[in-house]
PDB file of C-alpha atoms in Angstrom:
ATOM      1  CA  UNK W   9     -14.994   9.302  -7.145  1.00 49.00           C
ATOM      2  CA  UNK W  10     -15.440   5.509  -7.029  1.00 58.00           C
ATOM      3  CA  UNK W  11     -16.352   4.972 -10.472  1.00 69.00           C
ATOM      4  CA  UNK W  12     -13.130   7.043 -11.583  1.00 68.00           C
ATOM      5  CA  UNK W  13     -11.174   4.582  -9.924  1.00 68.00           C
ATOM      6  CA  UNK W  14     -12.646   2.284 -11.413  1.00 72.00           C
ATOM      7  CA  UNK W  15     -11.841   3.454 -14.843  1.00 76.00           C
ATOM      8  CA  UNK W  16      -8.160   3.388 -13.522  1.00 70.00           C
ATOM      9  CA  UNK W  17      -7.946  -0.134 -12.386  1.00 71.00           C
ATOM     10  CA  UNK W  18      -9.670  -1.154 -15.457  1.00 76.00           C
ATOM     11  CA  UNK W  19      -6.739   1.053 -18.200  1.00 77.00           C
ATOM     12  CA  UNK W  20      -4.025  -1.160 -16.725  1.00 69.00           C
ATOM     13  CA  UNK W  21      -5.888  -4.550 -15.983  1.00 74.00           C
ATOM     14  CA  UNK W  22      -6.202  -4.870 -12.110  1.00 71.00           C
ATOM     15  CA  UNK W  23      -9.428  -6.144 -10.713  1.00 74.00           C
ATOM     16  CA  UNK W  24     -11.347  -3.848  -8.012  1.00 71.00           C
ATOM     17  CA  UNK W  25     -14.563  -4.881  -6.551  1.00 72.00           C
ATOM     18  CA  UNK W  26     -16.042  -2.362  -3.904  1.00 70.00           C
ATOM     19  CA  UNK W  27     -15.338  -3.107  -0.107  1.00 67.00           C
ATOM     20  CA  UNK W  28     -18.299  -2.489   2.028  1.00 71.00           C
ATOM     21  CA  UNK W  29     -16.369  -1.308   5.113  1.00 71.00           C
ATOM     22  CA  UNK W  30     -13.697   1.225   5.057  1.00 75.00           C
ATOM     23  CA  UNK W  31     -10.659  -1.136   6.344  1.00 80.00           C
ATOM     24  CA  UNK W  32      -8.110  -0.148   9.177  1.00 86.00           C
ATOM     25  CA  UNK W  33      -4.936  -0.633   7.712  1.00 91.00           C
ATOM     26  CA  UNK W  34      -2.551  -0.483  10.429  1.00 94.00           C
ATOM     27  CA  UNK W  35      -1.684  -4.494  10.665  1.00 97.00           C
ATOM     28  CA  UNK W  36      -1.276  -5.177   7.417  1.00 97.00           C
ATOM     29  CA  UNK W  37       1.409  -2.130   7.522  1.00 96.00           C
ATOM     30  CA  UNK W  38       3.548  -3.919  10.437  1.00 98.00           C
ATOM     31  CA  UNK W  39       2.699  -6.997   7.908  1.00 98.00           C
ATOM     32  CA  UNK W  40       4.469  -4.851   4.922  1.00 97.00           C
ATOM     33  CA  UNK W  41       7.321  -3.877   7.398  1.00 98.00           C
ATOM     34  CA  UNK W  42       7.640  -7.109   9.255  1.00 98.00           C
ATOM     35  CA  UNK W  43       7.913  -8.273   4.978  1.00 98.00           C
ATOM     36  CA  UNK W  44      10.667  -4.809   4.161  1.00 97.00           C
ATOM     37  CA  UNK W  45      12.536  -6.683   6.964  1.00 97.00           C
ATOM     38  CA  UNK W  46      13.018 -10.553   5.038  1.00 98.00           C
ATOM     39  CA  UNK W  47      13.529  -8.711   1.935  1.00 98.00           C
ATOM     40  CA  UNK W  48      10.600  -9.575   0.657  1.00 98.00           C
ATOM     41  CA  UNK W  49       8.343  -5.890   0.920  1.00 97.00           C
ATOM     42  CA  UNK W  50       7.426  -5.480  -2.860  1.00 95.00           C
ATOM     43  CA  UNK W  51       5.786  -9.131  -3.326  1.00 97.00           C
ATOM     44  CA  UNK W  52       4.039  -9.155   0.049  1.00 97.00           C
ATOM     45  CA  UNK W  53       2.429  -4.646  -1.137  1.00 94.00           C
ATOM     46  CA  UNK W  54       1.416  -6.583  -4.229  1.00 92.00           C
ATOM     47  CA  UNK W  55       0.147  -9.370  -2.492  1.00 96.00           C
ATOM     48  CA  UNK W  56      -1.823  -7.329  -0.101  1.00 94.00           C
ATOM     49  CA  UNK W  57      -3.217  -4.625  -2.439  1.00 87.00           C
ATOM     50  CA  UNK W  58      -3.838  -7.673  -4.981  1.00 89.00           C
ATOM     51  CA  UNK W  59      -6.121  -9.576  -1.783  1.00 92.00           C
ATOM     52  CA  UNK W  60      -7.575  -6.447  -0.849  1.00 87.00           C
ATOM     53  CA  UNK W  61      -9.112  -5.045  -3.988  1.00 82.00           C
ATOM     54  CA  UNK W  62     -10.184  -8.641  -5.070  1.00 86.00           C
ATOM     55  CA  UNK W  63     -11.941  -8.914  -1.829  1.00 83.00           C
ATOM     56  CA  UNK W  64     -10.376 -11.987  -0.886  1.00 86.00           C
ATOM     57  CA  UNK W  65      -8.589 -10.302   1.998  1.00 89.00           C
ATOM     58  CA  UNK W  66      -9.649  -8.427   4.903  1.00 91.00           C
ATOM     59  CA  UNK W  67      -5.980  -6.295   5.944  1.00 93.00           C
ATOM     60  CA  UNK W  68      -7.376  -5.737   9.328  1.00 93.00           C
ATOM     61  CA  UNK W  69      -7.746  -9.695   9.968  1.00 96.00           C
ATOM     62  CA  UNK W  70      -4.079 -10.393  11.279  1.00 97.00           C
ATOM     63  CA  UNK W  71      -5.169 -14.807   9.958  1.00 97.00           C
ATOM     64  CA  UNK W  72      -5.996 -13.030   6.454  1.00 97.00           C
ATOM     65  CA  UNK W  73      -2.561 -11.221   6.744  1.00 98.00           C
ATOM     66  CA  UNK W  74      -0.832 -14.272   8.153  1.00 98.00           C
ATOM     67  CA  UNK W  75      -1.518 -16.497   5.032  1.00 98.00           C
ATOM     68  CA  UNK W  76      -1.490 -13.396   2.168  1.00 98.00           C
ATOM     69  CA  UNK W  77       2.901 -13.459   4.377  1.00 98.00           C
ATOM     70  CA  UNK W  78       2.791 -17.258   4.023  1.00 98.00           C
ATOM     71  CA  UNK W  79       1.933 -16.978   0.677  1.00 98.00           C
ATOM     72  CA  UNK W  80       4.485 -14.573  -0.810  1.00 98.00           C
ATOM     73  CA  UNK W  81       7.601 -17.117   1.458  1.00 98.00           C
ATOM     74  CA  UNK W  82       7.272 -15.020   4.899  1.00 98.00           C
ATOM     75  CA  UNK W  83       7.248 -17.750   8.434  1.00 98.00           C
ATOM     76  CA  UNK W  84       4.255 -17.709   9.875  1.00 98.00           C
ATOM     77  CA  UNK W  85       4.594 -17.494  13.597  1.00 98.00           C
ATOM     78  CA  UNK W  86       7.184 -14.774  13.312  1.00 98.00           C
ATOM     79  CA  UNK W  87       5.207 -12.790  11.090  1.00 98.00           C
ATOM     80  CA  UNK W  88       2.104 -13.750  13.911  1.00 98.00           C
ATOM     81  CA  UNK W  89       4.078 -12.874  16.968  1.00 98.00           C
ATOM     82  CA  UNK W  90       4.948  -9.527  14.265  1.00 98.00           C
ATOM     83  CA  UNK W  91       1.458  -8.234  14.160  1.00 98.00           C
ATOM     84  CA  UNK W  92      -0.061  -9.005  17.350  1.00 98.00           C
ATOM     85  CA  UNK W  93       2.380  -7.251  19.688  1.00 98.00           C
ATOM     86  CA  UNK W  94       2.758  -4.206  17.304  1.00 97.00           C
ATOM     87  CA  UNK W  95       6.599  -4.303  16.992  1.00 98.00           C
ATOM     88  CA  UNK W  96       6.314  -2.077  13.968  1.00 98.00           C
ATOM     89  CA  UNK W  97       4.050   0.949  15.740  1.00 97.00           C
ATOM     90  CA  UNK W  98       6.743   3.230  16.208  1.00 97.00           C
ATOM     91  CA  UNK W  99       7.901   2.970  12.276  1.00 97.00           C
ATOM     92  CA  UNK W 100       4.378   3.277  11.023  1.00 95.00           C
ATOM     93  CA  UNK W 101       4.051   6.198  13.536  1.00 95.00           C
ATOM     94  CA  UNK W 102       7.359   8.141  12.254  1.00 95.00           C
ATOM     95  CA  UNK W 103       6.602   6.915   8.279  1.00 91.00           C
ATOM     96  CA  UNK W 104       2.653   9.237   8.725  1.00 91.00           C
ATOM     97  CA  UNK W 105       4.452  11.570  10.800  1.00 93.00           C
ATOM     98  CA  UNK W 106       6.662  12.613   7.694  1.00 90.00           C
ATOM     99  CA  UNK W 107       4.101  11.615   4.985  1.00 89.00           C
ATOM    100  CA  UNK W 108       2.080  14.554   6.411  1.00 91.00           C
ATOM    101  CA  UNK W 109       4.709  17.016   7.003  1.00 90.00           C
ATOM    102  CA  UNK W 110       5.416  16.479   3.603  1.00 85.00           C
ATOM    103  CA  UNK W 111       1.514  17.457   2.526  1.00 85.00           C
ATOM    104  CA  UNK W 112       0.793  13.652   2.045  1.00 88.00           C
ATOM    105  CA  UNK W 113      -3.034  13.330   3.383  1.00 81.00           C
ATOM    106  CA  UNK W 114      -4.605  10.525   0.598  1.00 76.00           C
ATOM    107  CA  UNK W 115      -3.635   6.704  -0.853  1.00 75.00           C
ATOM    108  CA  UNK W 116      -2.095   6.403  -3.094  1.00 79.00           C
ATOM    109  CA  UNK W 117       0.331   9.342  -2.966  1.00 85.00           C
ATOM    110  CA  UNK W 118       3.982   9.471  -5.610  1.00 85.00           C
ATOM    111  CA  UNK W 119       6.303  11.328  -5.189  1.00 86.00           C
ATOM    112  CA  UNK W 120       8.438  12.267  -8.314  1.00 89.00           C
ATOM    113  CA  UNK W 121      11.942  13.439  -7.942  1.00 88.00           C
ATOM    114  CA  UNK W 122      11.759  14.143  -4.564  1.00 83.00           C
ATOM    115  CA  UNK W 123      10.230  17.426  -6.347  1.00 88.00           C
ATOM    116  CA  UNK W 124       6.511  16.744  -7.317  1.00 90.00           C
ATOM    117  CA  UNK W 125       3.610  14.782  -5.397  1.00 89.00           C
ATOM    118  CA  UNK W 126       0.540  13.288  -6.572  1.00 90.00           C
ATOM    119  CA  UNK W 127      -1.637  12.428  -4.366  1.00 87.00           C
ATOM    120  CA  UNK W 128      -4.891   9.525  -5.027  1.00 81.00           C
ATOM    121  CA  UNK W 129      -5.231   7.780  -7.773  1.00 76.00           C
ATOM    122  CA  UNK W 130      -5.147   9.528 -11.146  1.00 84.00           C
ATOM    123  CA  UNK W 131      -5.206   8.747 -14.999  1.00 83.00           C
ATOM    124  CA  UNK W 132      -1.457   8.225 -17.089  1.00 86.00           C
ATOM    125  CA  UNK W 133      -1.512  11.460 -18.123  1.00 90.00           C
ATOM    126  CA  UNK W 134      -1.075  13.179 -15.043  1.00 91.00           C
ATOM    127  CA  UNK W 135       1.897  10.416 -14.527  1.00 91.00           C
ATOM    128  CA  UNK W 136       2.866  11.136 -18.266  1.00 92.00           C
ATOM    129  CA  UNK W 137       2.891  14.877 -17.792  1.00 94.00           C
ATOM    130  CA  UNK W 138       5.048  14.939 -13.851  1.00 94.00           C
ATOM    131  CA  UNK W 139       7.292  12.865 -16.273  1.00 93.00           C
ATOM    132  CA  UNK W 140       7.429  15.240 -18.879  1.00 94.00           C
ATOM    133  CA  UNK W 141       8.223  18.341 -15.984  1.00 92.00           C
ATOM    134  CA  UNK W 142      11.180  16.786 -14.636  1.00 92.00           C
ATOM    135  CA  UNK W 143      12.679  15.924 -18.139  1.00 91.00           C
ATOM    136  CA  UNK W 144      12.347  19.535 -19.179  1.00 90.00           C
ATOM    137  CA  UNK W 145      13.162  21.442 -16.014  1.00 85.00           C
ATOM    138  CA  UNK W 146      16.049  19.441 -15.792  1.00 71.00           C
TER     139      UNK W 146
END
């Protein structure tokens, strides 16, 4: 699986360093929700992935999350408080329930046109085939 992910990453110009632990991403999800409220979700999402896959950020560590968040323009004190008080637990739990009810049990997961679900890291051709199917199905 790792070689497949590595080849997919290399094909699109991403750096992926292997991680020696499986992380609990709950705090990172909370940090992303905080960013969403401040209209910085896309920037935070990208920064979190970059920090994780390039190996310089620990997404389970509050200080690293605050450092990543301030790098995209979030307030450090407010972000730390949101993470440490688990402000977004209800939102995270609801998102997980919705994903599970839609059959999502892997990440990444992509839903196209509310009809097609692609789970896990996939080669470009898989996404192209789904888009072609959407076009022909009308």
